[in-house]
Amino acid sequence: MDTAYTWPPDQAFWTNTFPGHTTGRTTPFLFKGIIPATAADPDDVLAGFGAIRRAYAAGTDFKAHARVYVGEDRRDDLLPQALTAPSWNGGVDAFVPWMQDLADAERFSLVINNLETVSPALAAGLGTFLKSLIDGWGLPLGGAELVAFAGNYAGTAFGIHEGYEDAFLVHLGPNAKNFYCWPAEQYEKLTGSKQPTYGDYQALLEQAEHFLLEPGDALFLPRRVFHVGTQDTFSVSVAMPLYTYPYAQLLQSRIIPDALASLSGDGPDDPLNEPSELANTAAGPDALAQHLAAVGRELLRAAADRVPAAAREHAEQRWSTLRSNGGWELVEGDLARQEAAEAFDPHQVTPGAKIALIAPYRVTTVLSADGDSQEVLLRGYQTGITLDGTGLDLDIVTQLNAGTTVTLPDNGQLLAAVRDLGATGGIHLTARSTTTEDTAS
């Protein structure tokens, strides 16, 4: 008998149910019927592909990347046709023969990365799941993305392969899919390596843990688990990898360089900017190397004292940015954000107009450079708007983040702030209605 889960999953799910079923988040488990059709369905994925096609035709830059496969062969030669051919007329039933004709093959697969940037419906629906995951389990420091797998392929185009991050695979249907998993140790013992396996791997499937994915199911795939999907009929699944970075990588790429940069000196009178002496040619490079090493050790000692402040600043910025973007990774070329910003008409921001946040985005704040105010972020973008100092106060932010539609008062500072917020693509605006009574008054 299937377990009935609340939507969105509650704290008890992430604290007790989830780790209990997954051996402390280390083994795969299929959560049956956990994703309602109202949160995600196959047509949402096709709508996202349609948005990519429109953007391609218009010459618009966008991040979402589509790939076409026939069997295990990546067919980049088919992609221009998939992006420019006259559209299919209808939903899934029309899309399948459209792709079969385009690929000149019975079986195909379409893979789309960063689907959340072209499908507002999926960004919001599966963003509800992501928010509950963040609140109940934790925040992935690299954010999350949506990767669609649509097709009737006999096997995943990547073969049996390893996942490098924790992920959920949400199955949307309309038909079922078979999914097979191997722990890394078992897979290496069976194959002699950790390389992907392509072609005929029927014998390996017999040694795998098998899951039958049906619409609404979500399979938890822990990191370092090998897996592959197979199916006989068309279906759509959406993977949601949770990107985490090694702490050492964050320190090496951002935090330590920031700490060192803060020691770069201030103007020509700063001792750190004193020009180097002419190197003694008789002493050769050894003396120079020794002097550089001594200065370097001194700089690193000084930088070490500044690492905590740099780490704090980086953590606050990353935290606020990801939360304001609904937990999705922040990428350039977010088509849905561009279109939402273009649809926002600042001239209609007048007293009596209504605003609401576009799900799943939220208003967050980060300490300004001077440390005197809190600057507002929305959908990952720092706007230059300060909390309270521009008529945008904590009460309004709290209402917006709670999903409340706010009617704008006659407050010039607040109206100006809302106009600026509209450029983030995170605000939905409803213009003030002009009724007969309004006109008469």
Coordinates of C-alpha atoms in Angstrom, one line a residue:
M1 CA 0.0 0.0 0.0
D2 CA 1.4 3.4 -1.0
T3 CA 2.1 6.0 1.6
A4 CA 0.2 9.2 1.4
Y5 CA 2.6 12.2 1.7
T6 CA 1.6 15.8 2.5
W7 CA 2.3 18.4 -0.1
P8 CA 4.6 20.0 0.2
P9 CA 6.6 17.6 2.4
D10 CA 6.6 18.8 6.0
Q11 CA 9.3 19.0 8.5
A12 CA 8.5 15.5 9.9
F13 CA 9.1 14.1 6.4
W14 CA 12.6 15.5 6.1
T15 CA 13.6 14.9 9.7
N16 CA 12.2 11.3 10.1
T17 CA 10.6 9.8 7.0
F18 CA 13.2 10.7 4.4
P19 CA 16.4 9.7 6.3
G20 CA 14.6 6.6 7.6
H21 CA 13.8 5.3 4.2
T22 CA 17.2 6.2 2.7
T23 CA 19.5 4.8 5.4
G24 CA 20.5 8.3 6.5
R25 CA 20.3 9.7 2.9
T26 CA 22.8 7.2 1.5
T27 CA 20.6 4.7 -0.4
P28 CA 18.0 5.2 -3.2
F29 CA 14.3 5.1 -2.3
L30 CA 11.2 5.6 -4.4
F31 CA 8.6 8.0 -2.9
K32 CA 5.4 7.0 -4.5
G33 CA 2.9 9.7 -5.6
I34 CA 4.7 12.5 -3.7
I35 CA 4.5 15.1 -6.5
P36 CA 1.0 16.2 -7.4
A37 CA 0.1 16.7 -11.1
T38 CA -0.7 20.3 -10.3
A39 CA 3.0 20.9 -9.4
A40 CA 4.5 19.3 -12.6
D41 CA 3.2 17.5 -15.7
P42 CA 4.7 16.6 -19.1
D43 CA 3.1 19.6 -20.8
D44 CA 5.1 21.9 -18.6
V45 CA 8.3 20.4 -20.0
L46 CA 7.1 20.7 -23.6
A47 CA 6.1 24.3 -22.9
G48 CA 9.7 24.9 -21.7
F49 CA 11.0 23.4 -25.0
G50 CA 8.6 25.6 -26.9
A51 CA 10.1 28.7 -25.1
I52 CA 13.6 27.6 -26.1
R53 CA 12.4 27.4 -29.7
R54 CA 10.9 30.9 -29.6
A55 CA 14.0 32.3 -28.1
Y56 CA 16.2 30.6 -30.7
A57 CA 14.0 32.1 -33.5
A58 CA 14.2 35.5 -31.9
G59 CA 18.0 35.4 -31.5
T60 CA 17.7 35.8 -27.7
D61 CA 20.5 34.6 -25.5
F62 CA 19.4 31.9 -23.0
K63 CA 21.0 29.4 -20.7
A64 CA 18.7 26.3 -21.1
H65 CA 20.4 23.8 -23.4
A66 CA 18.6 21.1 -25.4
R67 CA 20.2 18.0 -26.8
V68 CA 18.8 15.3 -29.1
Y69 CA 19.8 11.7 -28.9
V70 CA 19.0 8.7 -31.1
G71 CA 20.0 5.7 -29.1
E72 CA 23.2 6.6 -27.3
D73 CA 24.3 8.9 -30.1
R74 CA 24.2 12.6 -29.5
R75 CA 22.8 14.1 -32.7
D76 CA 23.8 17.8 -32.7
D77 CA 23.0 17.8 -36.4
L78 CA 19.3 17.3 -35.5
L79 CA 19.1 20.2 -33.0
P80 CA 18.7 23.0 -35.5
Q81 CA 15.8 21.2 -37.0
A82 CA 14.3 20.6 -33.6
L83 CA 14.5 24.3 -32.9
T84 CA 13.2 25.6 -36.2
A85 CA 10.8 23.1 -37.7
P86 CA 7.1 24.0 -37.6
S87 CA 5.7 23.2 -34.2
W88 CA 3.8 20.1 -33.2
N89 CA 0.1 20.8 -32.8
G90 CA -1.0 19.6 -29.4
G91 CA 0.5 17.9 -26.4
V92 CA 2.4 14.7 -25.9
D93 CA 0.4 12.7 -28.4
A94 CA 1.4 15.2 -31.1
F95 CA 5.0 15.7 -29.9
V96 CA 6.0 12.0 -30.1
P97 CA 5.4 11.6 -33.9
W98 CA 6.8 15.1 -34.5
M99 CA 10.1 14.1 -32.9
Q100 CA 10.1 10.6 -34.6
D101 CA 9.7 12.3 -37.9
L102 CA 12.4 14.8 -37.2
A103 CA 14.9 12.2 -36.0
D104 CA 13.9 9.7 -38.6
A105 CA 13.9 7.1 -35.9
E106 CA 11.3 5.3 -33.8
R107 CA 13.1 5.9 -30.6
F108 CA 14.6 9.2 -29.4
S109 CA 15.4 11.3 -26.3
L110 CA 15.4 15.0 -25.7
V111 CA 17.5 16.3 -22.8
I112 CA 17.1 19.9 -21.5
N113 CA 19.3 21.5 -18.9
N114 CA 18.3 24.4 -16.7
L115 CA 14.6 23.8 -17.5
E116 CA 13.7 26.1 -14.5
T117 CA 14.8 29.1 -16.6
V118 CA 12.4 28.4 -19.4
S119 CA 9.4 26.9 -17.6
P120 CA 7.9 29.2 -14.9
A121 CA 5.4 26.5 -14.1
L122 CA 8.0 23.9 -13.2
A123 CA 10.2 26.5 -11.5
A124 CA 7.2 27.3 -9.2
G125 CA 5.8 23.8 -8.9
L126 CA 9.0 21.9 -8.2
G127 CA 10.3 25.0 -6.5
T128 CA 7.7 24.2 -3.8
F129 CA 9.4 20.9 -3.3
L130 CA 12.8 22.5 -3.3
K131 CA 11.8 25.0 -0.7
S132 CA 10.5 22.3 1.6
L133 CA 13.8 20.4 1.0
I134 CA 15.9 23.5 1.9
D135 CA 13.8 24.2 5.0
G136 CA 13.7 20.6 6.1
W137 CA 17.1 19.2 5.0
G138 CA 19.4 22.0 4.0
L139 CA 20.6 24.5 1.4
P140 CA 22.8 23.2 -1.5
L141 CA 25.5 25.8 -1.8
G142 CA 25.5 25.6 -5.6
G143 CA 21.7 25.7 -5.8
A144 CA 19.7 23.2 -7.9
E145 CA 18.6 22.9 -11.5
L146 CA 16.0 20.9 -13.4
V147 CA 17.1 18.5 -16.2
A148 CA 14.4 17.0 -18.4
F149 CA 14.6 13.6 -20.0
A150 CA 11.8 13.1 -22.5
G151 CA 11.6 10.2 -24.9
N152 CA 10.8 6.6 -25.6
Y153 CA 14.5 5.5 -25.4
A154 CA 15.5 2.0 -24.7
G155 CA 18.1 3.3 -22.3
T156 CA 19.4 6.6 -21.0
A157 CA 21.7 8.0 -23.6
F158 CA 24.5 8.4 -21.1
G159 CA 24.5 4.6 -20.5
I160 CA 24.9 3.3 -16.9
H161 CA 26.7 6.2 -15.3
E162 CA 27.5 7.7 -11.9
G163 CA 25.8 10.7 -10.3
Y164 CA 28.2 13.1 -8.5
E165 CA 25.6 14.9 -6.4
D166 CA 22.5 14.0 -4.4
A167 CA 19.4 14.3 -6.7
F168 CA 15.7 13.6 -7.0
L169 CA 14.3 12.2 -10.2
V170 CA 10.6 13.2 -10.5
H171 CA 8.6 11.2 -13.0
L172 CA 5.8 13.0 -14.8
G173 CA 4.6 10.2 -17.2
P174 CA 2.3 9.8 -19.0
N175 CA 3.8 6.3 -19.1
A176 CA 6.0 4.4 -16.6
K177 CA 9.8 4.1 -16.7
N178 CA 12.1 1.4 -15.3
F179 CA 15.1 2.6 -13.3
Y180 CA 18.1 0.6 -12.1
C181 CA 20.7 1.5 -9.5
W182 CA 24.0 0.0 -8.3
P183 CA 26.1 1.2 -5.3
A184 CA 29.6 2.3 -6.6
E185 CA 31.3 -0.7 -4.9
Q186 CA 29.0 -3.2 -6.5
Y187 CA 29.2 -1.6 -9.9
E188 CA 33.0 -1.5 -9.8
K189 CA 33.1 -5.2 -8.8
L190 CA 30.7 -6.1 -11.6
T191 CA 32.5 -4.1 -14.3
G192 CA 36.0 -3.7 -13.1
S193 CA 35.9 0.1 -13.3
K194 CA 33.8 3.1 -12.6
Q195 CA 33.5 4.0 -16.3
P196 CA 30.0 4.3 -17.9
T197 CA 28.7 1.1 -19.6
Y198 CA 27.1 1.5 -23.0
G199 CA 25.4 -0.9 -25.4
D200 CA 24.0 -4.2 -24.1
Y201 CA 24.0 -4.2 -20.4
Q202 CA 21.1 -6.6 -19.8
A203 CA 23.3 -8.8 -17.6
L204 CA 24.1 -5.8 -15.3
L205 CA 20.4 -5.0 -15.0
E206 CA 19.8 -8.4 -13.5
Q207 CA 22.2 -7.4 -10.6
A208 CA 20.6 -4.0 -10.0
E209 CA 18.0 -2.6 -7.6
H210 CA 14.9 -2.0 -9.8
F211 CA 12.4 0.8 -9.4
L212 CA 9.2 1.3 -11.5
L213 CA 8.6 5.0 -11.8
E214 CA 5.0 6.1 -12.3
P215 CA 3.6 9.7 -12.7
G216 CA 4.0 11.6 -9.4
D217 CA 6.8 9.4 -8.1
A218 CA 10.1 10.9 -6.9
L219 CA 13.2 8.7 -6.7
F220 CA 16.0 9.8 -4.4
L221 CA 19.4 9.2 -6.0
P222 CA 22.3 9.6 -3.5
R223 CA 25.6 10.8 -4.9
R224 CA 28.0 8.2 -6.3
V225 CA 25.2 5.8 -7.2
F226 CA 25.3 4.3 -10.7
H227 CA 22.0 4.3 -12.5
V228 CA 20.2 4.0 -15.9
G229 CA 16.6 4.3 -17.1
T230 CA 14.8 2.2 -19.7
Q231 CA 11.4 2.4 -21.2
D232 CA 9.3 1.1 -24.1
T233 CA 6.9 4.0 -24.4
F234 CA 7.2 7.8 -24.2
S235 CA 7.5 9.5 -20.8
V236 CA 9.1 12.5 -19.2
S237 CA 11.2 12.7 -16.1
V238 CA 12.8 15.7 -14.5
A239 CA 16.0 15.3 -12.5
M240 CA 16.7 17.9 -9.7
P241 CA 20.4 17.6 -8.8
L242 CA 21.5 19.4 -5.6
Y243 CA 24.8 21.1 -6.3
T244 CA 27.2 21.3 -3.4
Y245 CA 30.8 22.5 -3.6
P246 CA 33.8 21.3 -1.5
Y247 CA 34.6 23.8 1.1
A248 CA 38.2 23.9 -0.1
Q249 CA 36.9 24.8 -3.6
L250 CA 34.9 27.8 -2.2
L251 CA 37.9 28.9 -0.2
Q252 CA 40.4 28.6 -3.1
S253 CA 38.2 30.2 -5.7
R254 CA 36.6 33.0 -3.8
I255 CA 37.2 33.5 -0.1
I256 CA 41.0 33.3 0.1
P257 CA 41.5 35.5 -3.0
D258 CA 39.1 38.0 -1.4
A259 CA 41.2 38.0 1.8
L260 CA 44.4 38.5 -0.2
A261 CA 42.9 41.2 -2.3
S262 CA 42.1 43.1 0.8
L263 CA 45.8 43.3 1.5
S264 CA 46.7 44.7 -1.9
G265 CA 47.6 48.1 -0.4
D266 CA 46.0 51.5 -0.8
G267 CA 47.9 53.9 -3.1
P268 CA 51.6 54.4 -3.8
D269 CA 52.4 55.4 -0.2
D270 CA 51.2 52.0 1.2
P271 CA 54.2 49.8 2.2
L272 CA 52.7 46.9 0.3
N273 CA 53.0 49.0 -2.9
E274 CA 56.6 49.8 -2.5
P275 CA 58.5 48.9 -5.7
S276 CA 60.8 46.0 -5.6
E277 CA 64.5 46.6 -5.6
L278 CA 66.7 45.9 -8.6
A279 CA 67.7 42.3 -8.3
N280 CA 71.4 41.6 -7.7
T281 CA 72.6 39.8 -10.9
A282 CA 75.5 38.3 -9.0
A283 CA 73.2 36.7 -6.5
G284 CA 71.0 35.2 -9.2
P285 CA 67.3 34.3 -8.8
D286 CA 67.8 32.5 -5.5
A287 CA 68.0 35.7 -3.4
L288 CA 64.9 37.0 -5.2
A289 CA 63.0 33.8 -4.5
Q290 CA 63.9 34.0 -0.8
H291 CA 62.7 37.5 -0.6
L292 CA 59.4 36.7 -2.4
A293 CA 58.9 33.7 -0.1
A294 CA 59.4 35.8 3.0
V295 CA 57.0 38.5 1.9
G296 CA 54.5 35.7 0.8
R297 CA 54.6 34.1 4.2
E298 CA 53.9 37.4 5.8
L299 CA 51.0 38.1 3.5
L300 CA 49.5 34.7 4.1
R301 CA 49.7 35.2 7.8
A302 CA 48.0 38.5 7.5
A303 CA 45.4 37.1 5.1
A304 CA 44.6 34.3 7.5
D305 CA 43.4 36.8 10.0
R306 CA 41.0 38.2 7.4
V307 CA 39.6 34.9 6.2
P308 CA 36.8 34.8 8.8
A309 CA 35.5 38.2 7.7
A310 CA 35.8 37.2 4.0
A311 CA 34.1 33.9 4.7
R312 CA 31.2 35.6 6.5
E313 CA 30.7 38.0 3.7
H314 CA 30.7 35.3 1.1
A315 CA 28.4 33.0 3.1
E316 CA 25.9 35.8 3.6
Q317 CA 25.9 36.8 -0.1
R318 CA 25.6 33.2 -1.3
W319 CA 22.9 32.4 1.2
S320 CA 20.8 35.5 0.4
T321 CA 21.3 35.1 -3.4
L322 CA 20.2 31.4 -3.5
R323 CA 17.2 31.9 -1.1
S324 CA 16.0 34.9 -3.2
N325 CA 16.2 32.7 -6.3
G326 CA 14.0 30.0 -4.8
G327 CA 17.0 27.7 -4.3
W328 CA 17.7 27.5 -8.1
E329 CA 21.2 28.1 -9.2
L330 CA 21.8 31.6 -10.5
V331 CA 22.7 31.6 -14.2
E332 CA 23.1 34.3 -16.9
G333 CA 20.5 33.9 -19.6
D334 CA 17.5 33.0 -17.5
L335 CA 14.9 33.4 -20.2
A336 CA 11.9 33.3 -17.8
R337 CA 13.4 36.1 -15.7
Q338 CA 14.1 38.2 -18.9
E339 CA 10.5 37.7 -20.1
A340 CA 9.0 38.6 -16.6
A341 CA 11.1 41.7 -16.4
E342 CA 10.0 42.8 -19.9
A343 CA 6.4 42.1 -19.0
F344 CA 6.6 44.4 -16.0
D345 CA 5.5 48.0 -17.0
P346 CA 6.9 50.5 -14.5
H347 CA 4.4 53.1 -15.7
Q348 CA 1.6 51.1 -14.2
V349 CA 3.2 51.2 -10.7
T350 CA 0.7 53.7 -9.3
P351 CA -1.3 53.9 -6.0
G352 CA -3.9 51.1 -6.0
A353 CA -1.9 48.8 -8.3
K354 CA -1.3 45.3 -6.8
I355 CA 2.0 43.4 -6.6
A356 CA 2.9 39.9 -5.7
L357 CA 6.1 37.8 -5.9
I358 CA 6.4 35.4 -8.8
A359 CA 6.8 31.9 -7.2
P360 CA 9.1 30.6 -5.9
Y361 CA 11.2 33.7 -5.6
R362 CA 11.5 35.8 -2.5
V363 CA 12.9 39.0 -1.1
T364 CA 16.0 38.7 0.9
T365 CA 18.6 41.2 2.2
V366 CA 22.4 41.4 2.5
L367 CA 24.5 43.9 4.5
S368 CA 25.6 46.8 2.3
A369 CA 29.3 47.4 1.7
D370 CA 29.4 50.3 4.2
G371 CA 27.6 48.1 6.8
D372 CA 25.0 50.7 7.4
S373 CA 22.0 49.2 5.7
Q374 CA 20.4 46.0 4.4
E375 CA 20.2 45.9 0.5
V376 CA 17.4 44.0 -1.1
L377 CA 17.8 41.0 -3.4
L378 CA 15.1 39.4 -5.5
R379 CA 15.5 36.5 -7.9
G380 CA 19.2 36.5 -7.2
Y381 CA 19.8 40.2 -8.1
Q382 CA 21.0 42.9 -5.8
T383 CA 18.9 46.0 -6.7
G384 CA 20.6 48.8 -4.8
I385 CA 17.3 49.2 -2.9
T386 CA 17.7 49.4 0.9
L387 CA 15.2 48.0 3.4
D388 CA 13.3 50.8 5.2
G389 CA 15.3 53.5 3.5
T390 CA 13.2 53.5 0.3
G391 CA 9.7 53.0 1.7
L392 CA 10.1 49.2 1.3
D393 CA 9.8 48.1 4.9
L394 CA 10.0 44.7 6.7
D395 CA 6.2 44.5 6.9
I396 CA 5.7 44.7 3.2
V397 CA 8.6 42.2 2.6
T398 CA 7.1 39.8 5.1
Q399 CA 3.7 40.0 3.3
L400 CA 5.2 39.4 -0.1
N401 CA 7.3 36.5 1.0
A402 CA 4.1 35.0 2.6
G403 CA 2.5 35.0 -0.9
T404 CA 0.2 38.0 -0.1
T405 CA -0.8 40.3 -2.9
V406 CA 0.0 43.9 -1.7
T407 CA -2.0 46.9 -2.8
L408 CA 0.4 49.9 -3.3
P409 CA -0.3 53.0 -1.2
D410 CA 0.3 56.5 -2.3
N411 CA 4.0 56.5 -1.2
G412 CA 6.4 57.9 -3.7
Q413 CA 9.5 56.2 -2.2
L414 CA 7.8 52.8 -2.2
L415 CA 6.5 53.2 -5.8
A416 CA 10.0 54.0 -6.9
A417 CA 11.4 51.0 -5.2
V418 CA 8.8 48.7 -6.7
R419 CA 9.7 50.1 -10.2
D420 CA 13.3 49.1 -9.6
L421 CA 12.3 45.7 -8.3
G422 CA 10.4 45.0 -11.5
A423 CA 13.7 44.9 -13.4
T424 CA 14.6 41.7 -11.5
G425 CA 11.8 39.7 -13.1
G426 CA 10.5 38.7 -9.7
I427 CA 7.4 40.8 -9.4
H428 CA 4.0 40.4 -10.9
L429 CA 2.1 43.6 -11.3
T430 CA -1.7 44.1 -11.7
A431 CA -2.5 47.6 -12.8
R432 CA -5.0 49.6 -10.9
S433 CA -8.4 49.1 -12.4
T434 CA -10.1 52.1 -14.0
T435 CA -13.8 51.7 -13.3
T436 CA -16.6 54.2 -14.0
E437 CA -16.6 55.3 -10.4
D438 CA -12.9 55.9 -10.5
T439 CA -13.3 58.0 -13.6
A440 CA -16.2 60.0 -12.1
S441 CA -14.3 60.8 -9.0

